Amino acid sequence: MQEIRSYNKLTQTTHQTVIEPGNAWLLPEVKSTWHYRELLYFLVWRDIKIRYKQTALGVAWVILQPVASMLIFTIIFGLLLKVPSEGVPYTVFAFSGLLPWYYFSGSLTRASTSLVTSSNLITKVYFPRLTIPLSAILSNLFDFGISFLLLIGLMLIYRLPITASILFLPFFLLLAIITSLGFGLWFSALNVRYRDVNYIMPFIVQMWMYLTPVIYSSTLIPEQFRFLLALNPMTVVVEGFRWSLFGYASTLSPQAKPLIALGIFIMLAVLFTGARYFQKTERTFADII
Amino acid sequence: MPDTAITVTNLSKKYKIGHLQQRHDTLRDALADSIHNLGSQLRKPSTDKNETDVLWALRDVSFEVEHGEVLGVIGRNGAGKSTLLKVLSRITAPTSGRAVINGRVGSLLEVGTGFHPELSGRENIYLNGAILGMKREEIERKFDEIVAFSEIEKFLDTPVKRYSSGMYVRLAFAVAAHLEPEILLVDEVLAVGDAAFQKRCLGKMGDVARSGRTILFVSHNMVAIKNLCEKAIWLDFGKISAFGMSSDVVNNYLQSTTLGATMTERVWNDSSQAPGNDLVRLHKVCVRPDSGPPNGNISMRTPLILEFEYWNLIENSSIDIQYILITEEQTIAFESSSSFQSEWRGTLAPRGLIKSKCYIPGNLLNSGIHRIALRFYQDSKRIYELEDALIFEVFDTTERNGSWYGKFPGSIRPLLIWETEVHSKEIL
């Protein structure tokens, strides 16, 4: 009975596809990605499911990398170099920066290789290609979630108060997702044509981390140059995380509002141009991948 | 709903072959190339891109498919069949032209796309289903059917990397077979698995074809095309070579492809150049249908005539020609000789031209390439032999009601008479 009903439903729908050269516009592209949201869900689910399969430590890997970095940075910058950490124990300070940073760098790296590693899908099946880098970035939220719980644990151990400003954290996480997606779209589409991206990525990610106040505080930078930091969208994300966690802010002080606005503007500009470039090149992916 | 399911108008797809070699795989190349191009553009600004670097995988292809029609697409490798499917499936964009598809499209360019070895059979059903465009609710509804068809119930929760290749293919096809779009684009997915499995796949394809869905079906299996499709398109070098009833298109296609690869008639007019020796020389060998044009197609049903003409160079000798028929599998189907004709056996022939004919009845040979090897006997002594004197192909063009479109086993495939009846209802 159900079978018949659904078949009738099928035949009654008038679903027209027009295939022409040239590019679709951005909006229909976003619409069809939404239409394929179930596939997005399955790809995210697959990524999470297989990520740590056949590893001895399994999900422990999610925690190991940020924790190990945190310990090393604590020893070098906190204990030896005594980098100021705005009244927060350096360990927590570093981890609160590493949390959004690792989300961003992991998402960016996965997104930029995502199309190339899915070439078997791209050459055999149609679905909105946007789904592929998007699923890489969303599946990384799983790692983020686990690390976040660890951070809350650290804050409890160090008896740091958790204030109402933590409610803003999802907003800054959203900014991190937008930034990852913007750059991820650029790099993933470029990677289809230029495999140089694979070699450049580790270098970019490493440099970028030092240009972002992840393991140091932006107060180390003289006030008149601090606007330069805001050109880096990740500064807004990292500082935003610290502000919502510890209620302190350097670049995020009230007089810094234009800087935040500038950072968000840059993020959106990268997202828009990235989506445009991606969508302009995606119809040739199957031919050149 | 509009009448046509698929309307294709002047569809073309161009690939740059030159660029395949100097593909901009690295940024450095891209930069170097663009500087080079800029330089050459400055020197001779208006020259077009070299047309020789361009391959038209599809060129001005136009056709229509009605709702509920099953259309076959045939053509040799590289003729543009797969490109056509890829453009219609929206995997790659056309260079020019337009296609309008009315209805929900599903395409199957291979089975098991997106299968992940680490995931279990159950998980892969959901993943693969979603990749092929099925809704979650749809997969859940068909889940039991898919599992039953694939016969892997016991291994449902085992990672597919532990599957045998047969199990893997069965599961992959089971998911694909339950895709139920209004318009289905299929590429040769049937060329997988063992014979028994192919039989089931084709059976399922036949069911789908009869269920009133619109199908575009690319295949090299001419028997399947003729049986499953009413109409067919023959693509050659990206263009439509023929479009019409599938049996006509398939026959035209087969006729064109076998010319060249086969030798159905050979004539030597100069006896000094002809194969042979100072006892015997060949003049002509030929194989042709018993009726119809001499170059007509040879199907399994066609009665054949083999003609041999040779010069006997020894006065008053008893000479016989014998041939063996070798099948595609390199086995000897049979042997025959002019001495089998009792009137000729032992006859002392004069010097001169001798003609022999041998009739092979229809419904005897199996399909495939056949070769004829000749031997000459004089007074029961072999005096000359010639391998590959003739090469010809027998086509399988039978109508089949069952679900099996592969080649029948055996050196020959005679049509035998069977009589079966219910003898009695008693069980003793």
XYZ file of C-alpha atoms in Angstrom:
717
model
C 0.000 0.000 0.000
C 2.750 2.328 1.014
C 4.639 1.346 -2.111
C 1.732 2.365 -4.352
C 1.161 5.633 -2.594
C 4.753 6.684 -2.913
C 4.845 5.684 -6.539
C 1.848 7.868 -7.262
C 3.538 10.672 -5.471
C 6.545 10.163 -7.711
C 4.665 10.273 -10.968
C 2.671 13.305 -10.008
C 5.595 15.538 -9.228
C 6.815 17.547 -12.154
C 10.480 17.849 -11.599
C 12.358 19.516 -14.411
C 16.095 19.605 -14.864
C 17.643 21.842 -17.486
C 21.210 21.071 -18.449
C 23.086 23.878 -20.133
C 26.635 25.130 -20.330
C 27.534 28.019 -18.090
C 27.218 28.398 -14.387
C 24.311 28.180 -12.063
C 23.776 31.056 -9.669
C 24.795 30.874 -6.074
C 21.289 30.796 -4.624
C 20.016 27.704 -6.525
C 23.274 26.035 -5.558
C 22.635 26.691 -1.869
C 19.039 25.553 -2.328
C 20.012 22.246 -3.887
C 22.587 21.693 -1.141
C 19.743 22.114 1.307
C 17.677 19.689 -0.744
C 20.491 17.144 -0.355
C 20.815 17.728 3.395
C 20.251 14.043 4.119
C 23.321 13.189 2.109
C 25.230 15.832 4.066
C 24.072 14.165 7.249
C 25.234 10.737 6.031
C 28.621 12.046 4.920
C 29.200 13.746 8.284
C 28.129 10.579 10.046
C 30.466 8.508 7.861
C 33.416 10.835 8.520
C 32.945 10.622 12.271
C 32.380 6.888 12.171
C 35.469 5.986 10.174
C 37.878 8.610 11.425
C 39.441 6.601 14.204
C 38.578 3.110 12.929
C 41.445 0.657 13.097
C 43.494 2.874 15.432
C 44.671 1.416 18.724
C 43.788 4.518 20.739
C 40.546 5.302 18.916
C 38.741 8.432 20.021
C 41.558 9.199 22.484
C 43.329 10.780 19.515
C 40.803 13.600 19.622
C 42.175 14.655 23.009
C 45.809 13.617 22.686
C 46.919 16.169 20.153
C 45.559 19.330 21.816
C 46.553 18.090 25.271
C 50.108 17.322 24.180
C 50.428 20.728 22.505
C 48.976 22.370 25.584
C 51.587 20.727 27.803
C 54.467 21.678 25.530
C 53.296 25.273 25.165
C 52.736 25.497 28.932
C 56.322 24.413 29.577
C 57.934 26.627 26.934
C 55.795 29.750 26.973
C 54.183 29.580 30.392
C 57.031 28.332 32.586
C 60.217 29.247 30.686
C 59.295 32.396 28.759
C 56.586 33.492 31.201
C 54.243 34.828 28.532
C 51.521 36.928 30.232
C 48.140 35.234 30.198
C 45.733 37.888 31.477
C 45.405 36.486 34.960
C 44.273 33.049 33.753
C 46.563 30.067 34.429
C 48.653 29.699 31.275
C 47.573 26.069 30.783
C 43.907 27.056 30.529
C 44.807 30.161 28.574
C 46.671 28.111 25.957
C 43.987 25.454 25.768
C 41.237 28.026 25.305
C 43.123 29.284 22.264
C 44.045 25.848 20.954
C 40.410 24.713 21.070
C 39.100 27.040 18.330
C 42.441 26.950 16.562
C 42.505 23.181 16.181
C 38.912 23.259 15.062
C 39.822 25.754 12.368
C 43.098 24.171 11.229
C 41.631 20.667 11.229
C 38.571 21.788 9.293
C 40.656 23.708 6.808
C 43.045 20.818 6.181
C 40.248 18.276 5.805
C 38.150 20.553 3.644
C 41.004 21.360 1.290
C 41.684 17.691 0.542
C 38.022 16.672 0.667
C 37.213 16.999 -3.034
C 40.316 15.186 -4.196
C 39.753 12.294 -1.805
C 36.141 12.060 -2.993
C 37.072 11.919 -6.665
C 35.384 8.517 -6.994
C 32.084 10.153 -6.053
C 32.594 13.261 -8.139
C 33.199 11.334 -11.345
C 30.298 8.924 -10.856
C 27.367 10.624 -9.148
C 25.716 13.994 -9.176
C 24.978 15.867 -5.978
C 25.789 19.443 -4.972
C 29.575 19.456 -4.598
C 29.330 21.947 -1.755
C 28.232 19.007 0.364
C 31.740 17.549 0.363
C 33.817 20.346 2.011
C 30.822 21.210 4.171
C 30.666 17.679 5.551
C 34.413 17.772 6.323
C 33.963 20.950 8.342
C 30.825 19.842 10.161
C 32.199 16.417 11.076
C 35.109 18.157 12.760
C 32.619 19.555 15.279
C 32.716 16.134 16.899
C 36.384 16.603 17.829
C 35.610 20.121 18.917
C 32.858 18.953 21.249
C 35.126 16.479 23.022
C 37.905 19.035 23.421
C 35.372 21.541 24.715
C 34.305 19.178 27.497
C 37.978 18.834 28.378
C 38.307 22.608 28.617
C 35.308 22.851 30.935
C 36.992 20.170 33.059
C 40.210 22.200 33.169
C 38.302 25.322 34.199
C 36.639 23.412 37.026
C 39.991 22.037 38.178
C 41.482 25.534 38.221
C 38.298 26.846 39.894
C 37.691 29.425 37.182
C 34.147 30.799 37.257
C 31.955 30.011 34.277
C 30.015 33.186 33.593
C 26.968 34.053 31.512
C 29.227 35.331 28.704
C 29.771 31.681 27.772
C 26.404 31.935 26.026
C 28.197 33.907 23.314
C 30.512 30.979 22.607
C 28.230 29.429 19.949
C 28.353 32.728 18.086
C 32.153 32.632 17.955
C 32.022 28.960 17.018
C 29.775 29.949 14.137
C 32.398 32.507 13.101
C 34.994 29.720 13.206
C 32.775 27.557 10.977
C 32.277 30.444 8.550
C 36.008 31.138 8.406
C 36.820 27.438 7.870
C 34.195 27.162 5.155
C 35.306 30.340 3.381
C 38.943 29.315 3.164
C 38.005 25.636 2.798
C 35.988 26.384 -0.343
C 38.883 28.304 -1.861
C 41.495 25.677 -1.088
C 39.390 22.634 -1.941
C 38.463 23.999 -5.365
C 42.040 25.114 -6.038
C 43.284 21.685 -4.983
C 41.239 20.001 -7.726
C 43.353 21.798 -10.300
C 46.556 22.539 -8.413
C 47.751 19.782 -6.126
C 50.289 22.293 -4.781
C 47.647 23.057 -2.180
C 48.438 19.731 -0.517
C 52.047 20.753 0.021
C 51.333 24.313 0.993
C 48.655 23.559 3.596
C 50.849 22.402 6.516
C 53.041 25.444 6.041
C 50.093 27.835 5.858
C 48.481 26.337 8.938
C 51.684 26.572 10.968
C 52.436 30.169 10.009
C 48.850 31.136 10.541
C 48.886 29.835 14.080
C 51.795 32.082 15.016
C 50.016 35.043 13.429
C 46.969 34.383 15.606
C 47.017 35.082 19.364
C 46.595 31.407 20.209
C 49.507 30.802 22.549
C 50.145 34.433 23.399
C 47.901 37.307 24.279
C 47.264 40.076 21.811
C 48.267 42.531 24.555
C 51.847 41.605 23.675
C 51.349 43.553 20.443
C 51.709 47.339 20.770
C 48.299 49.005 20.685
C 48.870 50.923 17.448
C 49.582 47.700 15.504
C 46.752 45.671 16.985
C 44.450 46.414 14.037
C 46.773 44.265 11.953
C 45.718 41.284 14.045
C 42.096 41.970 13.202
C 42.869 41.493 9.512
C 43.196 37.851 10.474
C 39.639 36.585 11.009
C 40.906 33.904 13.382
C 41.987 36.604 15.840
C 38.355 37.563 16.284
C 37.435 33.904 16.817
C 40.199 33.125 19.348
C 39.814 36.351 21.283
C 36.054 35.912 21.193
C 36.421 32.461 22.725
C 38.586 33.853 25.539
C 36.177 36.696 26.122
C 33.167 34.439 26.421
C 35.088 32.001 28.640
C 37.021 34.322 30.938
C 35.171 37.588 30.459
C 38.394 39.330 29.544
C 39.155 40.909 26.202
C 41.972 42.865 24.699
C 41.059 43.437 21.090
C 37.457 42.915 22.043
C 37.268 45.922 24.371
C 34.356 48.275 23.569
C 36.606 50.624 21.613
C 37.668 47.629 19.490
C 34.223 47.164 17.960
C 35.266 48.440 14.510
C 38.042 45.833 14.541
C 35.573 43.031 15.209
C 33.343 44.351 12.473
C 36.332 44.393 10.122
C 37.192 40.789 11.037
C 33.639 39.610 10.425
C 33.510 41.519 7.168
C 36.669 39.766 5.990
C 35.227 36.375 6.977
C 32.065 36.995 5.002
C 34.025 38.309 2.031
C 36.169 35.164 1.995
C 33.065 32.981 2.334
C 31.282 34.728 -0.508
C 34.239 34.796 -2.915
C 35.118 31.217 -1.959
C 31.592 30.037 -2.677
C 31.621 31.929 -5.963
C 34.946 30.443 -7.076
C 33.872 26.972 -5.960
C 30.611 27.163 -7.804
C 32.226 28.550 -10.962
C 34.718 25.715 -11.142
C 32.644 22.826 -9.806
C 31.147 21.864 -13.163
C 34.622 21.059 -14.435
C 35.650 19.078 -11.335
C 34.738 15.736 -12.905
C 36.813 16.552 -16.010
C 40.028 17.609 -14.328
C 40.100 15.864 -10.961
C 3.539 16.179 -17.195
C 5.158 17.006 -20.551
C 5.229 14.199 -23.109
C 8.959 13.841 -23.439
C 11.040 12.597 -20.574
C 14.337 13.696 -22.080
C 14.835 16.286 -24.810
C 18.383 16.726 -26.001
C 19.113 19.564 -28.417
C 22.459 20.018 -30.162
C 24.352 18.792 -27.161
C 28.142 19.022 -27.495
C 30.983 18.336 -25.150
C 34.549 19.303 -25.912
C 37.674 18.059 -24.202
C 41.018 19.740 -24.692
C 43.455 16.950 -25.376
C 46.459 19.212 -25.629
C 45.679 20.448 -22.176
C 45.574 16.945 -20.869
C 49.277 16.763 -21.486
C 50.154 20.237 -20.321
C 47.580 20.245 -17.574
C 48.191 22.902 -14.984
C 48.861 20.431 -12.273
C 51.178 22.745 -10.474
C 50.949 26.452 -9.934
C 54.371 26.911 -11.444
C 53.197 25.384 -14.730
C 50.094 27.513 -14.653
C 52.119 30.649 -14.166
C 54.666 29.684 -16.793
C 51.874 28.807 -19.219
C 49.935 31.978 -18.707
C 53.072 34.031 -19.264
C 53.800 31.978 -22.360
C 50.240 32.422 -23.614
C 50.373 36.132 -22.945
C 53.572 36.283 -24.959
C 52.154 34.380 -27.887
C 48.953 36.390 -27.772
C 50.977 39.560 -28.027
C 52.831 38.205 -31.012
C 49.811 36.896 -32.944
C 46.733 38.179 -31.211
C 43.784 36.753 -33.140
C 44.712 33.093 -33.708
C 42.180 30.685 -32.384
C 43.054 27.850 -30.072
C 44.350 24.930 -32.047
C 41.358 22.874 -33.161
C 43.548 19.785 -33.319
C 43.993 19.886 -29.550
C 40.282 19.429 -29.185
C 38.293 16.253 -28.881
C 34.539 16.452 -29.371
C 33.250 13.678 -27.169
C 29.743 14.724 -28.196
C 28.896 16.833 -31.187
C 25.434 18.207 -31.985
C 23.588 15.318 -30.473
C 19.807 15.704 -30.542
C 17.141 13.186 -29.645
C 14.010 12.742 -27.585
C 12.916 10.042 -25.209
C 9.245 9.628 -24.388
C 7.998 8.778 -20.929
C 8.141 5.048 -20.340
C 10.500 4.434 -23.238
C 13.632 2.343 -22.888
C 16.409 3.715 -25.073
C 19.646 1.833 -25.707
C 22.893 3.629 -26.472
C 25.531 1.710 -28.402
C 28.814 2.513 -30.062
C 32.447 1.517 -29.874
C 34.696 2.566 -26.987
C 35.275 6.297 -26.921
C 32.264 7.049 -29.100
C 30.780 9.339 -26.461
C 28.312 7.016 -24.743
C 29.640 7.571 -21.252
C 30.055 11.283 -21.843
C 26.410 11.481 -22.833
C 25.383 9.790 -19.611
C 27.693 12.002 -17.571
C 26.260 15.151 -19.087
C 22.681 13.967 -18.580
C 23.488 12.970 -14.991
C 24.927 16.465 -14.398
C 28.321 15.072 -13.449
C 29.951 17.231 -16.074
C 28.638 20.256 -17.947
C 28.130 20.345 -21.724
C 30.147 22.778 -23.852
C 27.073 23.822 -25.797
C 23.538 22.726 -26.419
C 20.796 21.898 -24.004
C 19.024 18.991 -22.394
C 15.733 19.096 -20.554
C 14.732 16.240 -18.313
C 11.206 16.017 -16.957
C 11.130 13.826 -13.925
C 13.255 12.701 -11.051
C 16.567 11.407 -12.424
C 18.703 8.643 -10.990
C 21.946 7.549 -12.549
C 23.984 4.399 -12.163
C 27.418 4.748 -13.686
C 28.864 2.033 -11.515
C 27.638 -0.025 -8.615
C 28.901 0.580 -5.111
C 29.818 4.233 -5.564
C 30.871 5.594 -2.197
C 30.991 2.233 -0.438
C 33.342 2.520 2.486
C 35.345 -0.591 3.368
C 35.391 0.185 7.103
C 31.631 0.472 7.365
C 29.319 -2.490 7.803
C 26.939 -3.744 5.148
C 24.023 -2.113 6.957
C 25.797 1.244 7.157
C 26.852 1.088 3.534
C 23.279 0.504 2.403
C 22.285 3.804 3.990
C 25.357 5.668 2.783
C 25.221 4.349 -0.772
C 21.471 4.883 -0.955
C 21.883 8.507 0.103
C 24.680 9.018 -2.433
C 22.466 7.626 -5.200
C 19.809 10.143 -4.201
C 17.433 8.104 -2.071
C 15.675 9.634 0.887
C 16.316 8.147 4.294
C 12.683 7.166 4.636
C 12.848 5.455 1.233
C 15.941 3.463 2.223
C 14.324 2.387 5.482
C 11.243 1.231 3.620
C 13.243 -0.827 1.129
C 15.893 -1.991 3.559
C 14.583 -5.544 4.018
C 14.065 -5.979 0.278
C 17.622 -4.826 -0.411
C 19.052 -7.220 2.159
C 16.979 -10.095 0.800
C 18.089 -9.409 -2.767
C 21.756 -9.215 -1.788
C 21.644 -12.457 0.261
C 24.083 -11.128 2.852
C 21.771 -11.181 5.916
C 24.359 -12.952 8.050
C 27.070 -10.409 7.309
C 24.995 -7.285 7.662
C 27.068 -6.001 10.550
C 30.457 -7.044 9.196
C 32.662 -4.344 7.626
C 32.451 -4.733 3.866
C 36.232 -4.984 3.616
C 35.812 -8.507 4.989
C 33.355 -9.388 2.210
C 34.257 -11.559 -0.738
C 34.152 -9.659 -4.004
C 30.976 -11.509 -4.921
C 29.198 -10.436 -1.745
C 30.393 -6.887 -2.235
C 29.018 -6.700 -5.765
C 25.740 -8.325 -4.748
C 25.181 -5.795 -1.988
C 26.164 -2.901 -4.246
C 23.810 -4.015 -6.980
C 21.002 -4.666 -4.513
C 21.092 -1.041 -3.388
C 21.305 0.244 -6.957
C 18.470 -1.998 -8.124
C 16.129 -0.469 -5.582
C 16.682 3.038 -6.823
C 13.313 4.025 -8.236
C 13.534 7.324 -10.041
C 11.184 8.218 -12.864
C 14.109 8.362 -15.264
C 17.036 6.009 -14.911
C 20.399 6.428 -16.622
C 22.406 3.199 -16.587
C 25.924 2.507 -17.804
C 27.011 -1.077 -18.319
C 26.619 -1.877 -14.623
C 25.621 -5.307 -15.715
C 29.148 -6.259 -16.629
C 29.892 -7.263 -13.063
C 29.832 -10.464 -11.131
C 29.628 -14.049 -12.262
C 27.249 -15.389 -14.883
C 24.563 -16.373 -12.393
C 24.598 -12.930 -10.849
C 24.540 -11.173 -14.207
C 21.476 -13.196 -15.001
C 19.723 -11.837 -11.928
C 20.885 -8.293 -12.620
C 19.499 -8.428 -16.135
C 16.325 -9.965 -14.821
C 15.954 -7.039 -12.455
C 16.727 -4.622 -15.285
C 14.010 -6.258 -17.337
C 11.537 -5.815 -14.459
C 12.465 -2.161 -14.188
C 12.106 -1.722 -17.939
C 8.657 -3.300 -17.888
C 7.532 -1.242 -14.909
C 6.992 1.740 -17.181
C 9.989 3.766 -16.177
C 12.030 5.761 -18.657
C 15.490 4.285 -19.068
C 18.597 5.279 -20.957
C 20.771 2.207 -21.125
C 24.383 2.146 -22.327
C 25.734 -1.307 -23.067
C 27.977 -3.413 -25.223
C 25.650 -6.373 -24.845
C 23.709 -6.294 -28.097
C 21.375 -9.065 -27.042
C 20.421 -7.135 -23.922
C 19.927 -3.945 -25.943
C 17.701 -5.693 -28.463
C 15.621 -7.373 -25.813
C 15.306 -4.554 -23.308
C 15.083 -1.485 -25.532
C 12.525 -0.527 -28.139
C 14.745 2.153 -29.604
C 18.462 2.650 -29.764
C 20.999 5.318 -30.580
C 24.290 4.467 -32.211
C 26.979 6.991 -31.366
C 30.102 7.209 -33.453
C 32.823 9.802 -32.834
C 30.435 11.843 -30.720
C 27.721 12.016 -33.352
C 24.518 10.092 -33.811
C 25.118 7.531 -36.517
C 21.687 5.963 -36.321
C 18.556 6.384 -34.234
C 15.582 4.097 -34.566
C 14.196 0.692 -33.717
C 16.803 -1.090 -31.648
C 16.939 -4.203 -33.867
C 17.720 -2.119 -36.974
C 20.271 0.044 -35.205
C 22.000 -2.960 -33.666
C 22.168 -4.731 -37.049
C 23.649 -1.687 -38.753
C 26.137 -1.273 -35.972
C 27.229 -4.899 -36.042
C 27.639 -4.829 -39.801
C 29.900 -1.802 -39.635
C 32.045 -2.970 -36.765
C 32.859 -6.406 -38.084
C 34.061 -5.224 -41.479
C 37.831 -5.234 -41.384
C 38.217 -7.546 -38.432
C 36.818 -10.412 -40.432
C 37.617 -12.011 -43.785
C 34.511 -13.408 -45.377
C 35.710 -13.487 -48.965
C 39.168 -13.809 -50.517
C 39.996 -14.099 -54.201
C 43.365 -14.667 -55.886
C 43.305 -14.155 -59.639
C 46.951 -14.854 -60.362
C 47.648 -18.513 -59.712
C 51.367 -17.844 -59.251
C 50.632 -15.458 -56.320
C 47.889 -17.546 -54.720
C 48.454 -19.592 -51.597
C 49.393 -23.157 -52.449
C 52.237 -25.093 -54.033
C 52.920 -26.908 -57.308
C 50.177 -29.425 -56.575
C 47.327 -27.087 -55.689
C 46.600 -23.337 -55.720
C 43.663 -21.477 -54.176
C 41.492 -19.230 -56.311
C 38.687 -18.183 -53.974
C 37.326 -18.835 -50.494
C 34.173 -17.286 -49.177
C 31.492 -17.599 -46.524
C 28.066 -16.034 -47.007
C 24.448 -16.359 -45.976
C 22.577 -18.927 -48.037
C 20.085 -16.247 -49.038
C 20.180 -12.465 -48.980
C 23.105 -10.195 -49.821
C 26.579 -11.786 -49.853
C 27.845 -9.338 -47.228
C 24.816 -9.684 -44.985
C 25.004 -10.303 -41.292
C 25.460 -13.824 -40.108
C 23.321 -14.656 -37.126
C 23.009 -17.960 -35.352
C 19.909 -18.677 -37.381
C 21.450 -17.961 -40.787
C 22.150 -20.992 -42.996
C 25.620 -20.503 -44.511
C 27.413 -21.448 -47.678
C 31.150 -21.948 -47.744
C 32.645 -21.717 -51.235
C 36.085 -22.974 -52.178
C 37.622 -22.657 -55.640
C 41.077 -24.032 -56.369
C 43.308 -25.070 -59.246
C 44.257 -28.677 -59.368
C 47.711 -28.731 -60.981
C 48.163 -32.515 -61.302
C 46.316 -34.355 -64.038
C 44.122 -37.230 -62.900
C 44.601 -36.929 -59.185
C 42.072 -37.647 -56.490
C 41.939 -34.337 -54.594
C 39.899 -33.365 -51.538
C 39.492 -30.177 -49.574
C 38.876 -30.401 -45.873
C 38.271 -27.664 -43.315
C 38.035 -27.344 -39.595
C 35.900 -24.730 -37.894
C 37.547 -23.141 -34.846
C 35.495 -21.213 -32.316
C 36.351 -18.129 -30.293
C 37.459 -20.375 -27.438
C 40.034 -21.959 -29.775
C 38.295 -25.290 -29.813
C 37.438 -27.226 -32.947
C 33.687 -27.201 -33.447
C 33.842 -29.741 -36.235
C 35.679 -30.911 -39.315
C 34.287 -31.561 -42.762
C 35.630 -32.667 -46.141
C 34.598 -32.739 -49.769
C 35.179 -36.503 -49.644
C 32.017 -36.746 -47.556
C 30.155 -36.410 -50.850
C 30.133 -39.961 -52.110
C 29.862 -38.899 -55.785
C 33.090 -36.950 -55.515
C 35.040 -39.340 -53.310
C 37.716 -41.124 -55.336
C 37.003 -39.168 -58.505
C 40.125 -38.579 -60.579
C 40.063 -34.908 -61.399
C 41.708 -33.315 -64.445
C 44.021 -30.285 -64.287
C 41.853 -27.177 -63.882
C 39.592 -25.160 -61.619
C 37.520 -27.064 -59.099
C 34.632 -25.592 -57.130
C 33.315 -26.993 -53.853
C 30.426 -25.770 -51.784
C 29.579 -26.719 -48.242
C 26.260 -25.911 -46.635
C 26.120 -25.229 -42.904
C 22.547 -25.218 -41.632
C 21.172 -22.401 -39.484
C 20.701 -22.871 -35.751
C 23.936 -24.770 -35.414
C 26.841 -22.433 -34.665
C 27.250 -20.563 -31.424
C 27.781 -16.800 -31.436
C 31.282 -15.320 -31.708
C 34.243 -15.165 -34.055
C 34.857 -18.330 -36.082
C 37.906 -19.245 -38.114
C 38.271 -21.702 -40.941
C 41.488 -23.651 -41.469
C 41.907 -25.478 -44.808
C 43.699 -28.711 -45.644
C 44.137 -30.282 -49.102
C 44.488 -34.024 -49.492
C 45.724 -35.835 -52.568
C 45.410 -39.585 -52.598
C 44.808 -39.433 -48.832
C 48.035 -37.505 -48.288
C 47.990 -33.962 -46.890
C 49.555 -31.766 -49.540
C 48.780 -28.236 -48.352
C 47.243 -26.420 -45.401
C 46.182 -22.831 -44.705
C 45.296 -21.454 -41.273
C 42.825 -18.583 -40.928
C 41.590 -18.938 -44.478
C 38.361 -17.236 -43.406
C 37.337 -15.347 -40.283
C 33.711 -14.507 -39.664
C 31.462 -13.572 -36.782
C 28.175 -15.146 -35.867
C 25.847 -12.791 -34.024
C 23.427 -13.661 -31.337
C 20.246 -11.863 -32.274
C 17.748 -14.151 -30.687
C 14.716 -12.895 -28.879
C 14.825 -14.132 -25.343
C 12.016 -14.110 -22.882
C 14.118 -15.172 -19.973
C 16.585 -13.014 -18.193
C 19.843 -14.343 -19.544
C 21.575 -12.315 -22.252
C 25.068 -13.715 -22.057
C 26.736 -16.145 -24.437
C 25.654 -19.760 -24.225
C 28.361 -22.208 -23.272
C 29.512 -24.767 -25.807
C 31.290 -24.962 -29.151
C 28.043 -25.135 -31.039
C 24.542 -24.134 -30.174
C 22.140 -26.335 -32.102
C 18.427 -25.705 -31.846
C 17.124 -29.009 -30.596
C 13.597 -30.204 -30.335
C 12.209 -30.937 -26.904
C 9.022 -32.605 -25.920
C 7.873 -32.462 -22.317
C 4.474 -33.217 -20.889
C 2.805 -34.051 -17.605
C 2.523 -37.784 -17.878
C 0.386 -38.558 -14.872
C -0.683 -36.953 -11.628
C 0.005 -40.039 -9.599
C 3.061 -40.375 -7.429
C 3.942 -44.023 -7.051
